[in-house]
């Protein structure tokens, strides 16, 4: 995957801008003695903003942009002059991107629509100038507010493909062959054993005037939820699919057991995945006769739709499309299709990203430790009025 352009996991360091300090200036004019305080407010620090872009399909640009820092707000000036606000940093991400705290693994936010914006890190508010604090008993306040500090946070961005149907199966179950047969997608298909290395999306035409999106998820193996094989790297994409299509080849030793193993891996990865609508397709069924097909059907689970298909001959493909369309548009599916992202843990992380070292230091940082500010509520707190503030 290191040489692939499809990047669906990246770790970056973000920092919002500090708020500018308020001014404690006093008005001075030739014929206006004791002009009074007129220090202006400081400017707001820049935000870190995520914006969905449907034209992006990978997090590759962020792999080479590991530090995203917004600029600081400027200090207030004389004559109640307001300091300039810091410049926001707008980070465009593919639709379907979820954001997690890199330290705790906690889910923070997600971007699911084109043009949607999410304020990931708020810039610090600018401090108030000394004219705000003038009262009848204190007409010459010699203090102003400092700006709020910046917020620094390392975050993990995960891309989860948006598809109506997700293909779930072991390697060489015929998932890529099916996707190439029912859509214009061209995943790699060959007559020797191998596994897909990156997800593929295809638009499936349904009865000429409708369509749905099918996602080919690379094959998973038993133990994938514990980190075996490549399954962990791609199980995240299944969380986005409305319907799961389990594919088990007809030449399997025990089709029902293989289905239960796949279902167990999904349950271990995220228990809510088993609540999605499921369909079981027995692929490569062109090698079965009617008698053998009936014997196999008697051993399969009866609580989900089952269909025998062959992507090569087209057997069962129209029936499969009908079943998938019905499951996608069922009222039950629409009412419960919500995504709860599981927090990141050691099993779900990528070692090469977690070992990434944030070595760059911002010239404006001045060695300040931002960790103390990450959980503080500064909205209603009155900052230290006695601190030294530049005029």
Short mmCIF file of N, CA and C in Angstrom, two decimals, residues 67-211:
data_model
loop_
_atom_site.label_atom_id
_atom_site.label_comp_id
_atom_site.label_asym_id
_atom_site.label_seq_id
_atom_site.Cartn_x
_atom_site.Cartn_y
_atom_site.Cartn_z
N UNK A 67 1.61 19.26 8.85
CA UNK A 67 1.44 20.32 9.84
C UNK A 67 0.54 21.40 9.26
N UNK A 68 -0.58 21.64 9.91
CA UNK A 68 -1.52 22.66 9.45
C UNK A 68 -1.70 23.67 10.57
N UNK A 69 -1.15 24.87 10.39
CA UNK A 69 -1.16 25.90 11.42
C UNK A 69 -1.89 27.14 10.89
N UNK A 70 -2.87 27.62 11.64
CA UNK A 70 -3.52 28.88 11.31
C UNK A 70 -2.70 30.03 11.89
N UNK A 71 -2.88 31.23 11.35
CA UNK A 71 -2.11 32.39 11.83
C UNK A 71 -2.78 33.02 13.04
N UNK A 72 -1.99 33.75 13.81
CA UNK A 72 -2.48 34.39 15.03
C UNK A 72 -3.19 35.71 14.71
N UNK A 73 -4.08 36.11 15.61
CA UNK A 73 -4.71 37.42 15.50
C UNK A 73 -3.74 38.51 15.94
N UNK A 74 -3.90 39.70 15.36
CA UNK A 74 -3.02 40.81 15.73
C UNK A 74 -3.58 41.57 16.93
N UNK A 75 -2.71 42.28 17.61
CA UNK A 75 -3.10 43.05 18.80
C UNK A 75 -3.91 44.28 18.41
N UNK A 76 -4.75 44.75 19.34
CA UNK A 76 -5.52 45.98 19.12
C UNK A 76 -4.61 47.20 19.13
N UNK A 77 -5.12 48.31 18.65
CA UNK A 77 -4.33 49.53 18.58
C UNK A 77 -5.04 50.73 19.18
N UNK A 78 -4.43 51.90 19.00
CA UNK A 78 -5.00 53.13 19.54
C UNK A 78 -6.28 53.49 18.79
N UNK A 79 -7.08 54.35 19.42
CA UNK A 79 -8.31 54.80 18.79
C UNK A 79 -9.31 53.68 18.60
N UNK A 80 -9.30 52.74 19.53
CA UNK A 80 -10.21 51.59 19.47
C UNK A 80 -10.05 50.80 18.17
N UNK A 81 -8.86 50.76 17.65
CA UNK A 81 -8.59 50.01 16.42
C UNK A 81 -8.58 48.51 16.71
N UNK A 82 -9.35 47.78 15.93
CA UNK A 82 -9.46 46.33 16.11
C UNK A 82 -8.31 45.64 15.38
N UNK A 83 -7.66 44.71 16.06
CA UNK A 83 -6.58 43.96 15.43
C UNK A 83 -7.08 43.06 14.31
N UNK A 84 -6.23 42.77 13.36
CA UNK A 84 -6.59 41.92 12.23
C UNK A 84 -6.78 40.48 12.69
N UNK A 85 -7.86 39.85 12.18
CA UNK A 85 -8.10 38.44 12.50
C UNK A 85 -7.07 37.55 11.82
N UNK A 86 -6.77 36.43 12.46
CA UNK A 86 -5.87 35.46 11.85
C UNK A 86 -6.52 34.78 10.65
N UNK A 87 -5.70 34.28 9.75
CA UNK A 87 -6.21 33.64 8.53
C UNK A 87 -6.60 32.19 8.84
N UNK A 88 -7.82 31.82 8.46
CA UNK A 88 -8.28 30.46 8.65
C UNK A 88 -7.55 29.51 7.69
N UNK A 89 -7.39 28.28 8.14
CA UNK A 89 -6.84 27.22 7.28
C UNK A 89 -7.98 26.27 6.92
N UNK A 90 -8.36 26.26 5.64
CA UNK A 90 -9.44 25.38 5.16
C UNK A 90 -8.81 24.16 4.52
N UNK A 91 -9.11 23.01 5.08
CA UNK A 91 -8.53 21.75 4.62
C UNK A 91 -9.61 20.96 3.88
N UNK A 92 -9.44 20.76 2.59
CA UNK A 92 -10.40 20.00 1.80
C UNK A 92 -10.14 18.51 1.95
N UNK A 93 -11.21 17.76 2.24
CA UNK A 93 -11.09 16.32 2.44
C UNK A 93 -12.16 15.62 1.61
N UNK A 94 -11.98 14.35 1.30
CA UNK A 94 -13.01 13.62 0.57
C UNK A 94 -14.28 13.46 1.41
N UNK A 95 -15.40 13.36 0.73
CA UNK A 95 -16.66 13.10 1.43
C UNK A 95 -16.59 11.70 2.04
N UNK A 96 -16.93 11.62 3.33
CA UNK A 96 -16.84 10.34 4.04
C UNK A 96 -15.66 10.28 5.00
N UNK A 97 -15.03 11.42 5.26
CA UNK A 97 -13.86 11.46 6.15
C UNK A 97 -14.31 11.60 7.60
N UNK A 98 -13.79 10.73 8.46
CA UNK A 98 -14.04 10.80 9.90
C UNK A 98 -12.75 11.22 10.60
N UNK A 99 -12.90 11.98 11.69
CA UNK A 99 -11.74 12.55 12.40
C UNK A 99 -11.73 12.02 13.83
N UNK A 100 -10.55 11.59 14.27
CA UNK A 100 -10.37 11.04 15.61
C UNK A 100 -9.22 11.76 16.31
N UNK A 101 -9.32 11.84 17.63
CA UNK A 101 -8.21 12.37 18.43
C UNK A 101 -7.08 11.34 18.39
N UNK A 102 -5.89 11.76 17.98
CA UNK A 102 -4.78 10.82 17.83
C UNK A 102 -4.27 10.30 19.16
N UNK A 103 -4.51 11.04 20.24
CA UNK A 103 -4.00 10.61 21.55
C UNK A 103 -4.95 9.66 22.26
N UNK A 104 -6.25 9.97 22.23
CA UNK A 104 -7.23 9.17 22.96
C UNK A 104 -8.01 8.21 22.06
N UNK A 105 -8.01 8.44 20.75
CA UNK A 105 -8.80 7.62 19.84
C UNK A 105 -10.26 8.00 19.78
N UNK A 106 -10.65 9.07 20.48
CA UNK A 106 -12.05 9.48 20.53
C UNK A 106 -12.50 10.06 19.19
N UNK A 107 -13.72 9.69 18.77
CA UNK A 107 -14.29 10.23 17.55
C UNK A 107 -14.64 11.69 17.76
N UNK A 108 -14.23 12.57 16.82
CA UNK A 108 -14.45 14.00 16.96
C UNK A 108 -15.55 14.52 16.03
N UNK A 109 -15.47 14.22 14.74
CA UNK A 109 -16.44 14.75 13.79
C UNK A 109 -16.30 13.98 12.48
N UNK A 110 -17.17 14.28 11.52
CA UNK A 110 -17.10 13.66 10.21
C UNK A 110 -17.63 14.62 9.17
N UNK A 111 -17.20 14.41 7.93
CA UNK A 111 -17.66 15.21 6.79
C UNK A 111 -18.33 14.25 5.81
N UNK A 112 -19.63 14.42 5.60
CA UNK A 112 -20.40 13.45 4.82
C UNK A 112 -21.05 14.06 3.58
N UNK A 113 -20.93 15.39 3.37
CA UNK A 113 -21.58 16.02 2.22
C UNK A 113 -20.60 16.95 1.52
N UNK A 114 -20.80 17.09 0.22
CA UNK A 114 -19.97 18.00 -0.56
C UNK A 114 -20.23 19.44 -0.14
N UNK A 115 -19.18 20.18 0.16
CA UNK A 115 -19.32 21.57 0.60
C UNK A 115 -19.55 21.73 2.08
N UNK A 116 -19.77 20.65 2.81
CA UNK A 116 -19.97 20.74 4.26
C UNK A 116 -18.69 21.21 4.94
N UNK A 117 -18.82 22.12 5.89
CA UNK A 117 -17.67 22.61 6.64
C UNK A 117 -17.81 22.25 8.10
N UNK A 118 -16.70 21.88 8.70
CA UNK A 118 -16.65 21.53 10.13
C UNK A 118 -15.51 22.30 10.75
N UNK A 119 -15.81 23.06 11.80
CA UNK A 119 -14.78 23.82 12.50
C UNK A 119 -14.06 22.86 13.45
N UNK A 120 -12.92 22.36 13.02
CA UNK A 120 -12.20 21.36 13.81
C UNK A 120 -11.57 21.98 15.06
N UNK A 121 -10.82 23.07 14.89
CA UNK A 121 -10.19 23.77 16.02
C UNK A 121 -10.51 25.25 15.91
N UNK A 122 -11.09 25.79 16.96
CA UNK A 122 -11.46 27.20 16.98
C UNK A 122 -10.24 28.06 17.31
N UNK A 123 -10.12 29.17 16.61
CA UNK A 123 -9.07 30.12 16.93
C UNK A 123 -9.37 30.85 18.22
N UNK A 124 -8.33 31.30 18.91
CA UNK A 124 -8.53 32.02 20.17
C UNK A 124 -9.21 33.37 19.98
N UNK A 125 -10.11 33.72 20.88
CA UNK A 125 -10.76 35.03 20.82
C UNK A 125 -9.76 36.12 21.14
N UNK A 126 -9.94 37.26 20.50
CA UNK A 126 -9.07 38.39 20.79
C UNK A 126 -9.43 39.02 22.13
N UNK A 127 -8.42 39.57 22.80
CA UNK A 127 -8.66 40.23 24.09
C UNK A 127 -9.33 41.58 23.93
N UNK A 128 -10.06 42.00 24.95
CA UNK A 128 -10.75 43.29 24.93
C UNK A 128 -9.78 44.41 25.31
N UNK A 129 -9.91 45.53 24.64
CA UNK A 129 -9.10 46.69 24.97
C UNK A 129 -9.55 47.35 26.27
N UNK A 130 -8.71 48.25 26.80
CA UNK A 130 -9.00 48.80 28.13
C UNK A 130 -10.22 49.72 28.17
N UNK A 131 -10.69 50.19 27.01
CA UNK A 131 -11.87 51.08 27.05
C UNK A 131 -13.12 50.33 27.49
N UNK A 132 -13.12 48.99 27.37
CA UNK A 132 -14.27 48.20 27.81
C UNK A 132 -14.42 48.21 29.33
N UNK A 133 -13.34 48.48 30.03
CA UNK A 133 -13.35 48.34 31.48
C UNK A 133 -13.44 49.67 32.21
N UNK A 134 -13.64 50.75 31.47
CA UNK A 134 -13.79 52.06 32.11
C UNK A 134 -15.15 52.16 32.79
N UNK A 135 -15.17 52.59 34.03
CA UNK A 135 -16.41 52.77 34.80
C UNK A 135 -16.37 54.13 35.47
N UNK A 136 -17.44 54.44 36.14
CA UNK A 136 -17.52 55.73 36.83
C UNK A 136 -16.50 55.82 37.95
N UNK A 137 -16.13 54.69 38.53
CA UNK A 137 -15.18 54.69 39.64
C UNK A 137 -13.77 54.29 39.19
N UNK A 138 -13.65 53.85 37.97
CA UNK A 138 -12.34 53.46 37.44
C UNK A 138 -12.25 53.98 36.01
N UNK A 139 -11.95 55.26 35.87
CA UNK A 139 -11.99 55.90 34.56
C UNK A 139 -10.73 55.69 33.74
N UNK A 140 -9.70 55.18 34.35
CA UNK A 140 -8.43 54.98 33.61
C UNK A 140 -7.87 53.59 33.90
N UNK A 141 -8.56 52.55 33.44
CA UNK A 141 -8.06 51.19 33.69
C UNK A 141 -6.73 50.97 32.98
N UNK A 142 -5.80 50.42 33.72
CA UNK A 142 -4.47 50.20 33.18
C UNK A 142 -4.26 48.73 32.80
N UNK A 143 -5.33 48.09 32.42
CA UNK A 143 -5.21 46.69 32.03
C UNK A 143 -6.11 46.42 30.83
N UNK A 144 -5.81 45.36 30.11
CA UNK A 144 -6.61 44.87 28.99
C UNK A 144 -6.49 43.35 28.99
N UNK A 145 -7.34 42.72 28.23
CA UNK A 145 -7.31 41.26 28.18
C UNK A 145 -6.26 40.76 27.19
N UNK A 146 -5.54 39.71 27.55
CA UNK A 146 -4.72 39.02 26.56
C UNK A 146 -5.63 38.18 25.66
N UNK A 147 -5.15 37.78 24.53
CA UNK A 147 -5.94 36.92 23.66
C UNK A 147 -5.98 35.49 24.18
N UNK A 148 -7.01 34.75 23.77
CA UNK A 148 -7.07 33.34 24.12
C UNK A 148 -5.92 32.59 23.47
N UNK A 149 -5.44 31.54 24.10
CA UNK A 149 -4.34 30.77 23.51
C UNK A 149 -4.81 29.93 22.33
N UNK A 150 -3.85 29.46 21.56
CA UNK A 150 -4.15 28.55 20.46
C UNK A 150 -4.47 27.16 21.00
N UNK A 151 -5.06 26.33 20.17
CA UNK A 151 -5.32 24.93 20.51
C UNK A 151 -4.53 24.06 19.54
N UNK A 152 -3.75 23.16 20.09
CA UNK A 152 -2.95 22.25 19.26
C UNK A 152 -3.42 20.83 19.49
N UNK A 153 -3.63 20.09 18.41
CA UNK A 153 -4.13 18.73 18.55
C UNK A 153 -3.63 17.88 17.38
N UNK A 154 -3.18 16.68 17.69
CA UNK A 154 -2.87 15.71 16.64
C UNK A 154 -4.13 14.90 16.37
N UNK A 155 -4.50 14.78 15.11
CA UNK A 155 -5.73 14.08 14.75
C UNK A 155 -5.43 13.01 13.70
N UNK A 156 -6.28 12.01 13.69
CA UNK A 156 -6.22 10.95 12.68
C UNK A 156 -7.44 11.10 11.78
N UNK A 157 -7.21 11.15 10.47
CA UNK A 157 -8.29 11.23 9.49
C UNK A 157 -8.44 9.87 8.83
N UNK A 158 -9.66 9.34 8.87
CA UNK A 158 -9.96 8.08 8.21
C UNK A 158 -10.99 8.32 7.12
N UNK A 159 -10.71 7.84 5.93
CA UNK A 159 -11.66 7.92 4.83
C UNK A 159 -12.47 6.63 4.79
N UNK A 160 -13.79 6.77 4.83
CA UNK A 160 -14.69 5.62 4.76
C UNK A 160 -15.59 5.81 3.54
N UNK A 161 -15.42 4.95 2.56
CA UNK A 161 -16.11 5.11 1.29
C UNK A 161 -17.62 5.09 1.48
N UNK A 162 -18.31 5.98 0.75
CA UNK A 162 -19.76 6.06 0.80
C UNK A 162 -20.34 5.16 -0.29
N UNK A 163 -20.93 4.04 0.10
CA UNK A 163 -21.53 3.13 -0.86
C UNK A 163 -22.83 2.56 -0.30
N UNK A 164 -23.76 2.27 -1.19
CA UNK A 164 -25.02 1.68 -0.75
C UNK A 164 -24.84 0.22 -0.36
N UNK A 165 -24.01 -0.50 -1.12
CA UNK A 165 -23.79 -1.92 -0.89
C UNK A 165 -22.30 -2.17 -0.73
N UNK A 166 -21.93 -2.88 0.32
CA UNK A 166 -20.54 -3.25 0.54
C UNK A 166 -20.36 -4.74 0.37
N UNK A 167 -19.36 -5.14 -0.41
CA UNK A 167 -19.08 -6.56 -0.65
C UNK A 167 -18.16 -7.08 0.44
N UNK A 168 -18.60 -8.13 1.14
CA UNK A 168 -17.83 -8.70 2.25
C UNK A 168 -17.54 -10.16 1.92
N UNK A 169 -16.28 -10.54 1.99
CA UNK A 169 -15.93 -11.92 1.70
C UNK A 169 -14.46 -12.19 1.86
N UNK A 170 -14.11 -13.46 1.81
CA UNK A 170 -12.70 -13.84 1.87
C UNK A 170 -12.04 -13.51 0.53
N UNK A 171 -10.71 -13.49 0.49
CA UNK A 171 -10.04 -13.29 -0.80
C UNK A 171 -10.47 -14.36 -1.81
N UNK A 172 -10.56 -13.96 -3.07
CA UNK A 172 -10.91 -14.87 -4.18
C UNK A 172 -12.33 -15.40 -4.08
N UNK A 173 -13.23 -14.61 -3.47
CA UNK A 173 -14.64 -15.01 -3.40
C UNK A 173 -15.41 -14.55 -4.62
N UNK A 174 -14.78 -13.77 -5.49
CA UNK A 174 -15.45 -13.29 -6.70
C UNK A 174 -16.05 -11.91 -6.57
N UNK A 175 -15.60 -11.12 -5.58
CA UNK A 175 -16.17 -9.79 -5.35
C UNK A 175 -15.82 -8.84 -6.50
N UNK A 176 -14.56 -8.81 -6.89
CA UNK A 176 -14.15 -7.91 -7.97
C UNK A 176 -14.79 -8.33 -9.30
N UNK A 177 -14.92 -9.63 -9.51
CA UNK A 177 -15.56 -10.11 -10.74
C UNK A 177 -17.01 -9.66 -10.80
N UNK A 178 -17.72 -9.73 -9.67
CA UNK A 178 -19.10 -9.29 -9.63
C UNK A 178 -19.20 -7.80 -9.90
N UNK A 179 -18.33 -7.00 -9.28
CA UNK A 179 -18.38 -5.55 -9.48
C UNK A 179 -18.12 -5.20 -10.94
N UNK A 180 -17.18 -5.87 -11.58
CA UNK A 180 -16.89 -5.59 -12.98
C UNK A 180 -18.03 -6.03 -13.89
N UNK A 181 -18.82 -7.03 -13.46
CA UNK A 181 -19.92 -7.54 -14.28
C UNK A 181 -21.17 -6.67 -14.21
N UNK A 182 -21.39 -6.01 -13.05
CA UNK A 182 -22.63 -5.25 -12.87
C UNK A 182 -22.42 -3.75 -12.99
N UNK A 183 -21.19 -3.29 -13.15
CA UNK A 183 -20.92 -1.86 -13.25
C UNK A 183 -19.80 -1.63 -14.26
N UNK A 184 -19.47 -0.36 -14.44
CA UNK A 184 -18.39 0.00 -15.36
C UNK A 184 -17.03 0.04 -14.67
N UNK A 185 -16.99 -0.31 -13.38
CA UNK A 185 -15.72 -0.33 -12.66
C UNK A 185 -14.81 -1.42 -13.24
N UNK A 186 -13.51 -1.18 -13.17
CA UNK A 186 -12.54 -2.11 -13.73
C UNK A 186 -11.52 -2.55 -12.68
N UNK A 187 -11.98 -3.24 -11.62
CA UNK A 187 -11.00 -3.77 -10.67
C UNK A 187 -10.20 -4.89 -11.30
N UNK A 188 -9.05 -5.17 -10.72
CA UNK A 188 -8.19 -6.22 -11.27
C UNK A 188 -8.85 -7.58 -11.08
N UNK A 189 -8.96 -8.34 -12.15
CA UNK A 189 -9.52 -9.69 -12.13
C UNK A 189 -8.57 -10.59 -12.89
N UNK A 190 -8.26 -11.77 -12.32
CA UNK A 190 -7.35 -12.69 -12.98
C UNK A 190 -7.71 -14.12 -12.61
N UNK A 191 -7.13 -15.09 -13.35
CA UNK A 191 -7.44 -16.50 -13.12
C UNK A 191 -6.44 -17.16 -12.18
N UNK A 192 -5.82 -16.38 -11.30
CA UNK A 192 -4.93 -16.93 -10.28
C UNK A 192 -5.25 -16.25 -8.95
N UNK A 193 -4.92 -16.89 -7.82
CA UNK A 193 -5.29 -16.34 -6.50
C UNK A 193 -4.54 -15.06 -6.18
N UNK A 194 -5.26 -14.04 -5.79
CA UNK A 194 -4.67 -12.80 -5.28
C UNK A 194 -5.79 -12.04 -4.58
N UNK A 195 -5.44 -11.00 -3.86
CA UNK A 195 -6.46 -10.21 -3.16
C UNK A 195 -6.39 -8.76 -3.60
N UNK A 196 -7.55 -8.12 -3.66
CA UNK A 196 -7.61 -6.70 -3.99
C UNK A 196 -6.86 -5.90 -2.93
N UNK A 197 -6.10 -4.90 -3.36
CA UNK A 197 -5.27 -4.14 -2.43
C UNK A 197 -5.88 -2.80 -2.04
N UNK A 198 -6.91 -2.34 -2.76
CA UNK A 198 -7.55 -1.09 -2.40
C UNK A 198 -9.02 -1.14 -2.81
N UNK A 199 -9.89 -0.45 -2.07
CA UNK A 199 -11.32 -0.50 -2.37
C UNK A 199 -11.64 0.11 -3.74
N UNK A 200 -12.74 -0.37 -4.33
CA UNK A 200 -13.21 0.16 -5.60
C UNK A 200 -14.70 0.44 -5.50
N UNK A 201 -15.15 1.48 -6.19
CA UNK A 201 -16.57 1.83 -6.24
C UNK A 201 -17.09 1.66 -7.65
N UNK A 202 -18.32 1.17 -7.77
CA UNK A 202 -18.97 1.04 -9.07
C UNK A 202 -20.44 1.42 -8.97
N UNK A 203 -20.95 2.05 -10.00
CA UNK A 203 -22.37 2.43 -10.05
C UNK A 203 -23.12 1.34 -10.81
N UNK A 204 -24.06 0.71 -10.12
CA UNK A 204 -24.82 -0.40 -10.69
C UNK A 204 -26.13 0.14 -11.26
N UNK A 205 -26.34 -0.09 -12.55
CA UNK A 205 -27.59 0.33 -13.19
C UNK A 205 -28.70 -0.64 -12.83
N UNK A 206 -29.87 -0.08 -12.44
CA UNK A 206 -31.00 -0.91 -12.04
C UNK A 206 -32.23 -0.54 -12.86
N UNK A 207 -32.64 -1.42 -13.72
CA UNK A 207 -33.84 -1.30 -14.54
C UNK A 207 -33.86 -0.01 -15.37
N UNK A 208 -32.69 0.47 -15.76
CA UNK A 208 -32.60 1.55 -16.72
C UNK A 208 -32.74 2.95 -16.20
N UNK A 209 -33.51 3.16 -15.13
CA UNK A 209 -33.75 4.52 -14.66
C UNK A 209 -33.31 4.74 -13.22
N UNK A 210 -32.70 3.76 -12.59
CA UNK A 210 -32.22 3.88 -11.21
C UNK A 210 -30.82 3.29 -11.12
N UNK A 211 -30.17 3.58 -10.01
CA UNK A 211 -28.82 3.05 -9.80
C UNK A 211 -28.49 3.08 -8.33
#
